[in-house]
XYZ file of C-alpha atoms in Angstrom:
707
model
C 82.043 41.515 43.937
C 82.839 37.955 42.372
C 79.720 36.333 40.858
C 80.014 32.738 41.468
C 79.128 30.209 38.570
C 78.155 27.328 39.028
C 79.818 24.669 35.842
C 76.817 22.795 33.987
C 79.202 20.103 33.726
C 82.006 18.774 36.145
C 85.962 19.120 34.204
C 87.188 16.094 34.357
C 90.729 17.245 33.557
C 93.287 18.479 36.487
C 93.664 21.986 37.554
C 96.898 22.399 35.867
C 95.503 21.954 32.290
C 93.382 24.541 30.669
C 89.658 24.023 30.951
C 87.861 23.055 27.485
C 85.534 25.649 26.123
C 81.544 24.598 27.013
C 79.392 23.074 24.715
C 76.237 24.991 23.809
C 73.293 23.336 24.285
C 70.467 23.605 21.830
C 67.180 22.950 22.743
C 64.383 22.263 19.957
C 60.894 22.138 21.463
C 58.232 19.389 20.339
C 56.182 21.879 18.731
C 56.234 25.596 19.031
C 54.139 27.244 21.210
C 51.226 29.362 19.518
C 51.391 33.058 19.401
C 49.067 34.544 21.903
C 46.819 36.312 19.522
C 46.240 33.287 17.560
C 45.431 31.349 20.900
C 42.976 34.076 21.759
C 41.416 33.481 17.613
C 41.210 29.775 18.236
C 39.306 30.403 22.042
C 37.064 32.932 20.402
C 36.246 30.981 17.335
C 35.116 28.060 19.687
C 33.343 29.999 21.681
C 31.372 31.725 18.787
C 30.732 28.379 17.252
C 29.766 26.791 20.500
C 27.256 29.854 21.088
C 25.868 29.463 17.338
C 25.504 25.649 17.765
C 24.143 25.797 21.199
C 20.229 24.704 21.454
C 19.209 27.969 23.213
C 20.568 29.764 20.192
C 18.937 27.612 17.492
C 15.945 27.949 19.292
C 15.867 31.905 19.346
C 16.413 31.483 15.966
C 13.805 29.615 14.664
C 11.558 31.740 17.015
C 13.190 34.775 15.330
C 12.607 33.276 11.542
C 9.563 31.990 12.273
C 7.675 34.965 13.703
C 9.406 37.220 11.183
C 8.174 35.028 8.427
C 4.622 34.753 10.158
C 4.410 38.700 9.181
C 6.378 38.483 5.929
C 4.167 35.431 4.460
C 0.685 37.170 6.398
C 1.563 40.474 4.351
C 1.951 38.390 0.996
C -1.019 36.343 1.395
C -3.561 39.225 2.553
C -1.900 41.102 -0.314
C -2.678 37.813 -2.824
C -6.157 37.899 -1.686
C -6.690 41.240 -2.158
C -5.373 41.022 -5.913
C -7.728 38.125 -6.227
C -10.281 40.000 -5.313
C -9.705 42.983 -7.232
C -9.186 40.944 -10.579
C -9.318 38.514 -12.621
C -6.175 36.710 -11.971
C -8.104 33.718 -10.221
C -10.132 33.030 -12.915
C -7.357 32.729 -15.407
C -5.461 30.637 -12.956
C -8.593 27.724 -12.818
C -8.701 28.395 -16.634
C -5.057 27.540 -17.105
C -4.890 24.469 -14.773
C -8.335 23.202 -16.549
C -6.551 23.408 -20.053
C -3.326 21.471 -18.586
C -5.696 18.992 -17.452
C -7.140 18.597 -20.543
C -10.920 19.774 -18.545
C -11.949 22.096 -21.661
C -15.403 21.941 -20.514
C -14.268 23.453 -16.811
C -11.979 25.974 -18.652
C -14.970 27.232 -20.579
C -17.100 27.588 -17.562
C -14.297 29.635 -15.698
C -13.986 31.671 -18.938
C -17.452 32.627 -18.788
C -17.044 33.574 -14.791
C -14.658 35.595 -16.056
C -16.170 37.592 -18.324
C -19.442 37.996 -15.605
C -16.632 39.552 -13.313
C -15.317 41.758 -15.485
C -19.073 42.879 -16.524
C -19.991 43.570 -12.765
C -16.561 45.338 -12.144
C -17.227 47.752 -14.931
C -20.300 48.506 -13.560
C -19.226 49.117 -10.154
C -16.551 51.372 -11.655
C -18.955 53.132 -13.586
C -21.344 53.473 -10.431
C -18.185 54.856 -8.840
C -17.724 57.846 -11.115
C -21.626 59.089 -10.616
C -21.355 58.556 -6.522
C -20.040 61.933 -6.077
C -22.757 63.760 -8.120
C -25.575 61.488 -6.554
C -24.134 61.983 -2.929
C -24.277 65.374 -3.863
C -28.211 65.454 -4.556
C -28.949 62.981 -1.969
C -26.770 65.495 1.008
C -28.644 68.607 0.086
C -32.194 66.413 -0.118
C -31.488 65.169 3.340
C -30.021 67.711 5.017
C -33.255 70.255 3.775
C -35.445 67.303 4.479
C -33.991 67.129 8.130
C -33.873 70.418 8.966
C -37.682 70.584 7.948
C -38.565 67.405 10.356
C -36.391 69.145 13.027
C -38.155 72.437 12.741
C -42.088 70.797 12.474
C -40.812 69.027 15.375
C -40.109 72.362 17.439
C -43.252 74.387 16.054
C -45.137 71.241 17.722
C -42.883 71.743 21.044
C -43.235 75.404 20.794
C -47.171 75.002 20.750
C -47.126 72.511 23.580
C -45.007 74.882 25.369
C -46.376 78.027 24.135
C -42.693 79.248 23.810
C -41.829 80.600 20.472
C -38.153 79.385 21.071
C -38.657 76.081 21.439
C -38.970 76.202 17.617
C -35.546 75.855 17.179
C -34.709 73.704 20.187
C -34.033 70.133 18.423
C -31.977 71.743 15.647
C -29.650 73.127 18.393
C -29.858 69.752 20.115
C -28.909 68.286 16.545
C -25.593 71.097 16.804
C -25.047 70.091 20.230
C -24.588 66.190 19.021
C -22.525 67.020 16.370
C -20.244 68.874 18.677
C -19.904 65.654 21.135
C -19.140 63.707 17.931
C -16.491 66.332 17.450
C -14.965 65.850 20.418
C -15.092 61.972 20.868
C -13.380 62.041 17.669
C -10.713 64.468 18.817
C -9.696 62.457 22.043
C -9.671 58.897 19.923
C -7.918 59.991 16.600
C -4.788 59.959 18.672
C -4.254 56.733 20.196
C -6.258 55.203 17.235
C -3.346 56.658 14.571
C -1.079 55.605 17.019
C -2.218 51.865 17.862
C -3.563 51.383 14.101
C -0.398 49.889 12.383
C 0.276 48.034 15.337
C -3.226 46.137 15.080
C -2.704 45.862 11.266
C 0.916 43.767 11.978
C -0.668 41.849 14.809
C -3.582 41.149 12.072
C -1.127 40.173 9.342
C 0.775 38.160 11.727
C -1.780 36.287 12.983
C -2.894 35.483 9.374
C 0.590 34.030 8.788
C 0.552 32.061 11.711
C -2.637 30.590 10.783
C -1.213 29.642 7.567
C 2.004 28.258 8.818
C 3.726 30.898 6.555
C 7.557 29.938 7.519
C 9.909 27.591 6.781
C 8.970 23.836 8.019
C 12.574 24.039 9.875
C 11.271 26.630 11.806
C 7.822 25.776 12.723
C 6.877 24.131 16.110
C 6.760 20.423 15.822
C 3.111 20.066 16.341
C 2.714 22.735 13.607
C 4.995 20.769 11.257
C 2.700 17.819 11.702
C -0.393 19.579 11.891
C -1.238 19.433 7.999
C -1.310 15.554 7.946
C -4.242 14.035 6.615
C -4.748 17.013 4.764
C -6.759 16.970 1.403
C -5.079 16.350 -1.317
C -4.896 19.383 -4.042
C -3.056 20.117 -7.154
C -1.101 22.933 -5.911
C 0.178 20.188 -2.850
C 1.224 17.539 -5.770
C 3.093 20.037 -7.216
C 4.930 21.373 -4.248
C 6.262 17.975 -3.006
C 7.202 16.940 -6.993
C 9.201 20.365 -6.846
C 10.529 19.774 -3.580
C 11.467 16.275 -4.306
C 15.225 17.181 -4.766
C 15.522 15.977 -8.626
C 17.164 19.235 -10.203
C 15.913 19.319 -13.580
C 12.049 18.483 -12.214
C 12.415 21.471 -9.911
C 13.592 23.399 -12.592
C 11.087 22.745 -15.264
C 7.998 23.235 -12.732
C 9.418 26.705 -12.099
C 9.896 27.377 -15.801
C 6.465 26.563 -16.608
C 3.771 29.745 -16.926
C 0.900 27.616 -15.150
C 3.319 26.849 -12.123
C 3.393 22.768 -12.884
C -0.339 22.182 -13.439
C 0.200 21.171 -16.908
C 1.892 17.806 -15.687
C -1.384 16.686 -13.550
C -4.057 14.559 -15.019
C -7.275 14.850 -12.908
C -7.075 14.039 -9.250
C -9.822 10.846 -8.877
C -11.562 9.497 -5.876
C -9.738 5.875 -5.589
C -11.103 4.067 -2.554
C -9.534 5.232 0.427
C -7.601 8.311 -1.164
C -6.897 9.792 -4.586
C -5.141 9.019 -7.744
C -3.412 11.093 -10.006
C -1.308 10.407 -13.209
C 1.655 13.043 -13.633
C 3.267 13.375 -17.119
C 6.999 14.476 -16.328
C 8.936 16.607 -18.038
C 11.574 16.219 -20.536
C 14.851 14.682 -18.854
C 13.100 13.447 -15.774
C 12.904 9.468 -15.390
C 10.482 7.477 -13.542
C 13.033 6.356 -11.833
C 14.044 9.066 -10.217
C 10.571 9.577 -8.504
C 10.207 5.915 -7.531
C 13.709 6.383 -5.767
C 12.372 8.871 -3.713
C 8.666 7.647 -2.634
C 9.576 8.072 1.355
C 10.614 12.122 0.681
C 7.338 12.480 -1.607
C 4.779 11.133 0.541
C 6.416 12.889 3.568
C 5.889 16.106 1.067
C 2.258 14.938 0.886
C 2.179 14.945 4.552
C 1.767 11.057 4.243
C 3.600 7.859 5.309
C 5.596 6.251 2.967
C 3.223 3.268 3.338
C 0.495 5.463 2.160
C 2.008 6.569 -1.214
C 1.715 4.082 -4.230
C 4.096 4.771 -7.157
C 3.114 2.991 -10.212
C 4.032 3.094 -13.810
C 1.099 3.165 -16.263
C 1.052 2.864 -19.982
C 1.919 6.392 -21.182
C 5.584 7.602 -21.426
C 7.676 9.727 -18.809
C 3.946 9.152 -16.451
C 3.762 7.616 -13.098
C 0.574 7.096 -11.331
C 0.681 8.492 -7.640
C -2.047 6.749 -5.544
C -2.443 8.364 -2.239
C -4.401 6.949 0.537
C -6.561 9.387 3.457
C -4.457 9.778 6.293
C -4.462 6.263 8.498
C -7.234 4.540 6.279
C -4.875 1.617 5.469
C -4.692 0.770 9.168
C -8.674 0.174 9.247
C -9.745 -3.511 9.018
C -11.687 -3.961 5.530
C -14.161 -6.484 7.375
C -14.613 -10.248 7.026
C -14.590 -12.273 3.789
C -18.118 -12.882 2.220
C -17.353 -16.746 2.701
C -17.768 -16.354 6.121
C -20.795 -14.154 5.676
C -22.785 -15.777 2.993
C -23.281 -19.177 3.711
C -25.099 -20.115 0.542
C -22.044 -19.168 -1.546
C -20.499 -21.930 -3.840
C -17.626 -22.221 -5.935
C -17.068 -22.821 -9.800
C -13.418 -23.558 -10.432
C -13.480 -22.629 -14.217
C -15.762 -19.210 -14.226
C -15.727 -18.084 -10.846
C -13.486 -15.951 -8.664
C -12.612 -16.420 -5.097
C -13.359 -13.300 -3.129
C -9.949 -12.595 -1.705
C -10.277 -9.385 -0.514
C -10.291 -5.666 -1.374
C -7.605 -3.423 -3.442
C -6.434 -0.187 -2.217
C -9.777 1.710 -4.314
C -11.846 -0.523 -1.718
C -12.853 -2.653 -4.666
C -13.375 -6.149 -4.370
C -10.312 -7.889 -5.402
C -11.574 -11.506 -6.498
C -8.950 -13.859 -7.895
C -9.301 -16.536 -10.867
C -7.982 -20.029 -10.027
C -8.632 -21.934 -13.168
C -5.421 -23.423 -14.556
C -3.131 -21.175 -12.949
C -0.510 -22.522 -10.710
C 0.487 -20.210 -7.345
C 3.185 -18.912 -5.515
C 2.785 -17.007 -2.565
C 5.820 -15.809 -0.526
C 6.558 -13.640 2.624
C 8.236 -13.000 5.844
C 7.150 -15.506 8.464
C 3.805 -14.869 10.637
C 2.694 -12.183 8.185
C -0.671 -14.083 7.302
C 0.725 -16.130 4.235
C -0.674 -19.167 5.226
C -4.121 -17.230 6.255
C -4.178 -16.127 2.726
C -3.363 -19.331 0.559
C -5.955 -21.015 2.877
C -8.866 -18.682 2.020
C -8.281 -19.424 -1.764
C -8.387 -23.236 -0.867
C -11.577 -22.909 1.066
C -13.271 -21.041 -1.241
C -12.430 -23.301 -4.086
C -13.298 -26.530 -1.879
C -16.996 -25.236 -2.445
C -17.019 -26.522 -5.616
C -17.680 -30.266 -5.178
C -15.298 -31.605 -8.409
C -12.142 -30.322 -6.985
C -9.767 -32.396 -5.491
C -7.380 -31.462 -3.020
C -3.946 -32.853 -1.765
C -2.378 -30.624 0.794
C 1.056 -31.127 2.682
C 1.544 -28.856 5.326
C 5.031 -28.800 6.122
C 4.407 -26.271 9.414
C 2.565 -28.794 10.961
C 0.617 -26.394 13.519
C -3.100 -27.681 12.470
C -3.352 -24.592 9.758
C -4.894 -26.933 7.052
C -6.520 -29.288 10.156
C -10.220 -28.061 8.500
C -9.338 -30.246 5.258
C -9.464 -33.584 7.294
C -12.463 -35.230 4.887
C -12.246 -32.597 1.974
C -8.619 -33.286 0.945
C -7.545 -36.739 -0.038
C -4.260 -36.176 1.271
C -3.209 -34.415 4.122
C 0.198 -34.100 5.201
C 1.096 -32.619 8.797
C 4.574 -31.882 9.881
C 8.041 -30.517 9.524
C 10.366 -33.559 9.284
C 12.346 -35.267 6.567
C 9.698 -38.143 6.914
C 6.844 -35.927 5.991
C 8.909 -34.250 3.238
C 9.482 -37.396 1.665
C 5.552 -38.236 1.755
C 4.921 -34.440 0.521
C 7.280 -35.269 -2.701
C 6.092 -38.217 -3.045
C 2.585 -37.054 -3.063
C 3.668 -34.132 -5.889
C 5.328 -37.383 -7.700
C 1.748 -39.396 -7.788
C 0.536 -36.049 -8.885
C 3.008 -36.380 -11.666
C 1.590 -39.754 -12.821
C -2.066 -38.648 -12.607
C -0.938 -35.661 -14.975
C 0.847 -37.803 -17.692
C -2.237 -40.516 -17.671
C -4.401 -37.604 -17.940
C -2.152 -36.228 -20.572
C -2.059 -39.297 -22.739
C -5.700 -39.921 -22.378
C -7.921 -39.583 -25.845
C -8.479 -36.087 -26.931
C -11.666 -34.514 -25.422
C -11.400 -35.726 -22.400
C -12.710 -33.802 -19.459
C -11.077 -34.073 -16.078
C -12.100 -32.844 -12.565
C -9.862 -30.412 -10.975
C -7.001 -31.752 -8.925
C -5.288 -28.836 -6.565
C -1.682 -29.857 -4.865
C -1.068 -27.584 -1.527
C 2.730 -27.358 -0.038
C 2.918 -25.044 2.421
C 6.212 -24.195 3.782
C 7.509 -25.363 0.593
C 11.111 -24.314 1.579
C 11.324 -27.338 3.983
C 11.132 -29.530 1.170
C 13.553 -27.652 -1.379
C 16.365 -27.446 1.682
C 15.453 -31.472 3.000
C 19.090 -32.775 2.799
C 17.426 -36.428 2.615
C 18.728 -39.055 -0.219
C 15.966 -41.741 -1.732
C 17.363 -45.551 -2.049
C 18.220 -44.391 -5.391
C 20.932 -41.832 -4.273
C 18.675 -39.101 -5.280
C 17.967 -35.796 -2.931
C 14.658 -34.945 -2.172
C 15.110 -31.614 -1.730
C 17.707 -29.089 -3.302
C 17.335 -26.958 -6.786
C 19.165 -29.208 -9.239
C 17.636 -31.800 -11.549
C 18.759 -34.255 -9.307
C 16.034 -33.223 -6.695
C 13.103 -35.501 -6.866
C 10.999 -32.441 -5.471
C 12.240 -30.157 -7.699
C 11.664 -32.354 -10.837
C 8.096 -32.870 -9.928
C 7.262 -29.424 -9.166
C 8.616 -28.386 -12.909
C 6.792 -31.424 -14.491
C 3.631 -30.062 -13.221
C 4.289 -26.561 -14.154
C 5.292 -27.878 -17.595
C 2.107 -29.879 -18.366
C -0.458 -29.511 -15.295
C -1.952 -26.805 -16.429
C -3.579 -28.118 -19.623
C -4.925 -31.013 -17.849
C -6.214 -29.191 -14.254
C -3.352 -30.734 -12.355
C -1.949 -27.443 -10.389
C 0.524 -26.913 -7.785
C -0.124 -24.254 -5.398
C 3.142 -23.235 -2.847
C 3.647 -21.015 -0.147
C 7.364 -20.243 1.332
C 9.214 -17.710 3.251
C 11.653 -15.136 2.389
C 12.572 -16.260 -1.233
C 16.101 -16.970 -2.069
C 17.649 -19.081 -5.109
C 18.598 -21.739 -2.413
C 14.666 -22.245 -0.828
C 12.794 -21.327 -4.177
C 14.845 -21.934 -6.871
C 14.499 -19.903 -10.169
C 12.784 -22.089 -12.698
C 10.072 -22.949 -9.861
C 9.022 -19.579 -8.791
C 9.137 -18.633 -12.404
C 6.621 -21.487 -13.286
C 3.673 -19.957 -11.209
C 0.832 -17.874 -13.190
C 0.126 -16.172 -10.448
C 2.271 -14.700 -8.011
C 1.995 -12.570 -4.803
C 3.904 -12.018 -2.067
C 3.713 -9.938 1.558
C 6.517 -8.179 3.139
C 9.783 -9.263 2.441
C 13.092 -7.975 3.199
C 14.843 -6.715 0.243
C 14.102 -5.850 -3.073
C 15.988 -8.483 -4.316
C 13.414 -10.939 -2.500
C 10.798 -9.043 -3.810
C 12.216 -9.791 -7.496
C 12.489 -13.338 -7.283
C 8.893 -13.606 -5.607
C 7.005 -11.370 -8.219
C 10.175 -10.956 -11.088
C 11.753 -7.771 -12.191
C 9.009 -6.263 -14.644
C 6.999 -6.400 -11.561
C 9.056 -4.976 -9.437
C 10.505 -2.592 -12.363
C 6.630 -0.990 -12.752
C 6.370 -0.202 -8.999
C 5.866 -3.139 -7.219
C 7.275 -2.840 -3.568
C 6.335 -5.808 -1.322
C 9.745 -5.000 0.744
C 8.221 -1.859 1.226
C 5.221 -3.001 3.172
C 5.261 -2.866 7.115
C 6.110 -5.833 9.011
C 3.762 -6.682 11.587
C 1.576 -3.500 10.674
C 0.444 -4.744 7.282
C -0.370 -8.334 8.306
C -2.334 -10.494 4.951
C -1.691 -7.084 2.554
C -0.501 -8.818 -0.385
C 1.031 -7.909 -4.155
C -0.210 -10.088 -6.451
C 1.366 -10.083 -10.342
C -1.099 -12.171 -12.188
C -3.408 -11.999 -15.051
C -6.206 -13.570 -13.053
C -7.341 -10.496 -11.108
C -8.194 -7.204 -12.370
C -5.504 -4.940 -12.706
C -5.613 -1.499 -13.470
C -4.413 -0.652 -17.476
C -0.771 -0.484 -17.608
C 0.929 -1.624 -14.060
C 2.170 -5.220 -14.001
C 0.580 -5.700 -10.166
C -2.029 -4.634 -7.522
C -2.036 -4.537 -3.999
C -4.635 -6.320 -2.358
C -5.795 -6.364 1.565
C -6.944 -9.719 1.916
C -9.886 -10.916 4.510
C -8.862 -12.660 7.437
C -10.425 -16.212 7.866
C -9.927 -17.405 11.916
C -9.991 -20.764 12.621
C -13.687 -20.903 13.801
C -14.890 -19.464 10.608
C -12.371 -21.945 8.602
C -13.972 -24.920 10.066
C -17.485 -23.387 9.324
C -16.541 -23.136 5.668
C -14.961 -26.613 5.685
C -18.285 -28.231 6.890
C -20.208 -26.789 4.355
C -17.899 -27.834 1.461
C -18.033 -31.682 3.465
C -21.463 -31.367 2.965
C -21.432 -30.771 -1.038
C -19.605 -34.191 -1.024
C -20.368 -38.055 -0.658
C -17.452 -38.036 1.832
C -13.868 -38.576 1.564
C -11.163 -40.619 3.093
C -8.335 -38.397 3.880
C -5.051 -40.213 3.715
C -2.304 -38.841 5.956
C 0.979 -40.340 3.906
C 1.593 -41.064 0.561
C 0.256 -44.500 -0.527
C 1.998 -46.330 -3.238
C -0.295 -49.186 -3.718
C 0.432 -52.742 -4.096
C 0.750 -55.016 -6.637
C -2.050 -57.228 -5.970
C -5.464 -55.305 -4.284
C -9.008 -56.628 -3.761
C -10.686 -54.415 -5.935
C -14.163 -55.227 -4.415
C -13.114 -54.686 -0.985
C -11.339 -51.348 -1.958
C -14.768 -50.236 -3.812
C -16.551 -50.637 -0.470
C -13.705 -48.887 1.699
C -14.688 -45.716 -1.070
C -17.843 -45.803 -0.437
C -18.017 -45.263 3.054
C -21.264 -44.883 4.502
C -22.881 -43.191 1.351
C -25.675 -45.208 -0.150
C -24.509 -44.583 -3.559
C -21.896 -42.724 -5.326
C -21.578 -41.733 -8.856
C -18.997 -44.131 -11.023
C -16.571 -41.160 -11.580
C -16.477 -40.351 -7.970
C -15.449 -44.172 -7.311
C -13.177 -43.941 -9.911
C -11.209 -40.924 -8.463
C -11.657 -42.253 -5.022
C -9.711 -45.628 -6.184
C -7.231 -43.310 -7.695
C -6.033 -41.814 -4.854
C -6.261 -44.892 -2.478
C -3.901 -46.666 -4.547
C -2.883 -44.742 -7.923
C -0.626 -47.616 -8.779
C -3.173 -50.412 -8.848
C -6.400 -47.842 -10.009
C -5.046 -44.992 -11.863
C -5.005 -46.652 -15.391
C -8.417 -47.874 -14.918
C -11.433 -46.820 -16.823
C -15.340 -46.840 -16.367
C -15.143 -49.751 -18.410
C -12.397 -51.301 -15.608
C -14.828 -50.489 -12.678
C -17.800 -52.083 -14.655
C -16.196 -55.208 -15.169
C -15.101 -55.770 -11.445
C -18.746 -55.071 -10.239
C -20.494 -57.166 -12.942
C -18.577 -60.227 -12.527
C -19.255 -59.909 -8.611
C -23.115 -59.375 -9.308
C -22.947 -55.676 -7.817
C -23.000 -54.026 -11.465
C -24.070 -50.467 -11.722
C -27.093 -48.827 -12.302
C -28.804 -45.365 -13.041
C -29.966 -42.875 -10.738
C -31.362 -39.933 -11.745
C -30.173 -40.435 -15.114
C -26.431 -40.766 -14.302
C -24.568 -44.107 -13.506
C -23.811 -45.050 -10.113
C -22.402 -47.726 -7.567
C -24.775 -48.966 -4.780
C -23.212 -49.518 -1.634
C -25.807 -52.357 -0.499
C -24.759 -54.188 -3.461
C -21.366 -54.254 -2.782
C -21.387 -55.279 0.599
C -24.084 -58.324 -0.294
C -21.433 -59.263 -3.281
C -18.864 -59.129 -0.805
C -21.042 -60.994 1.629
C -21.731 -63.727 -0.775
C -18.790 -64.635 -3.033
C -16.618 -67.222 -3.030
C -12.918 -66.226 -1.152
C -10.734 -68.063 -3.391
C -12.408 -66.176 -6.528
C -12.215 -62.572 -5.032
C -11.769 -59.914 -7.254
C -8.531 -58.476 -7.717
C -7.151 -55.545 -9.653
């Protein structure tokens, strides 16, 4: 049979010519197909990996590990309790912990308890040695007494029934009772032997479950968080440090004979939490612990904001303050300023009741000759915290305020009639007025610096809220100098620097509040010129360093770790004007919140202490020629008499250019020329309103007094 062959290629040559040999085709596959065993292995591996990673598999594994760990942990706990109960291990452990903490009095007390325990244990053991002999004697006596009693009962029964065999009836009843008990024991003993071990295992499992004796990852979610808020004990602190993830620290704790107790100082109650000093082993730096604050808080069953780590003076030591769970979310109560209507202030000797520290103690701030800077994110309570200080200081009638609120929403409106200058608004024009207000304060400062030695000055507080608006202002003056900026050409920057340099010595102070500090909106030289630096919540560590300085942040200050929205009004303060625990560069304060209603009431009390203040809404440069007598009448207002010193101060505020250099002699000369000379009232020189008004009425208009 001939086989039909179909050629792959058509032969182009004639039939007479021999056909060329066919060219073999070589097919090169893109990728060799794997052998069947390899494919089977790959599929099997994928199936196994998928099964292992499946949620049901993980759940079963967690349940298995959890319940097995419950049984093992319960056995371990029961064994340890039995060991502690039978030996002096517990007393020795407490002695080592007390010695490690330096509490030798407690160590001596535990040693005395150990001696008593051993003496009582020895007595019990000696009693056990004598117990068989005593039991034999007791059994013989008891048996004879019992039989005699039963026979006596039987004799009485026989006499009553006149049957002699009833003498043995009570004795036989006892024998029958014993037989019945033996039968019951025989019936119960078998099942009890079979079930007893399982009951014992169930008891050990229940003990382990109650103590959550299983790995954290294997515990149910509600159990893993069930210990939140538990009291802080030395073992909890040591365990938290051991599991912090620092290998040298973990190894050092394992090698310590007292299980790490030597690291801890006494755990002290500190306000709404506890405080403990931890001396780190050699090779472990304080920075390693500070960098793991969040993990340490979780190990202590606390939130991150409930654990604060600071660096005291002792070497290789960190101080942990651990809040009671949820305590920092509770309000601290109203300000004493709103509660005590009789409260007054003293600029030189007093301290403003600003709030409470984390220990619950009053946090009071001295404002005497200290420039102030407070920063923070928007809407976190910066203005309220700054205003609370100003409201307290306003209760000292000697203090003069000049305020520029560059937000302009009325937060400082209650100072109308208290402040001599009150600028409110965010525009460039308001920045110009604020800058000129600071420059006028510089002129007043320079006048005071040049005054005779020993001259006393009343405090002048310049407040600029939202100061970043001033630093970022691009407007230039007629001389070409910008009002804002961070260079020496900036008018606001240079005025602030001048006050920082010399204002403190003559009680001319600058308070500034600003948002999100950067080198552009808060230059380095200005922020470092403040004596009191405070910060609410910030976004980054670099901003915290700008706000408080490197030394404060390196020592544990961390406003960037505060919770935005939840920690409103909480400030981290670096200042020598507030009581800070020894060795710490800063303190965290929860400030009192004073709402607008209470602020207005406090401002009313402050206004009642003054004779009346004329508040300007712009910076007034004064004119070359002014009517001095008319200006005196203006600053007197409705007051029947005003101290000459206060008149001078008000005139200076009204027109620094015209009256900034005036002395009491200049004021006296003008008034005497007008026939309204000052006089004494209660031993002090005053200017009478009626005299000035009469002089204005009677004077010749051509000879009016002028500055």
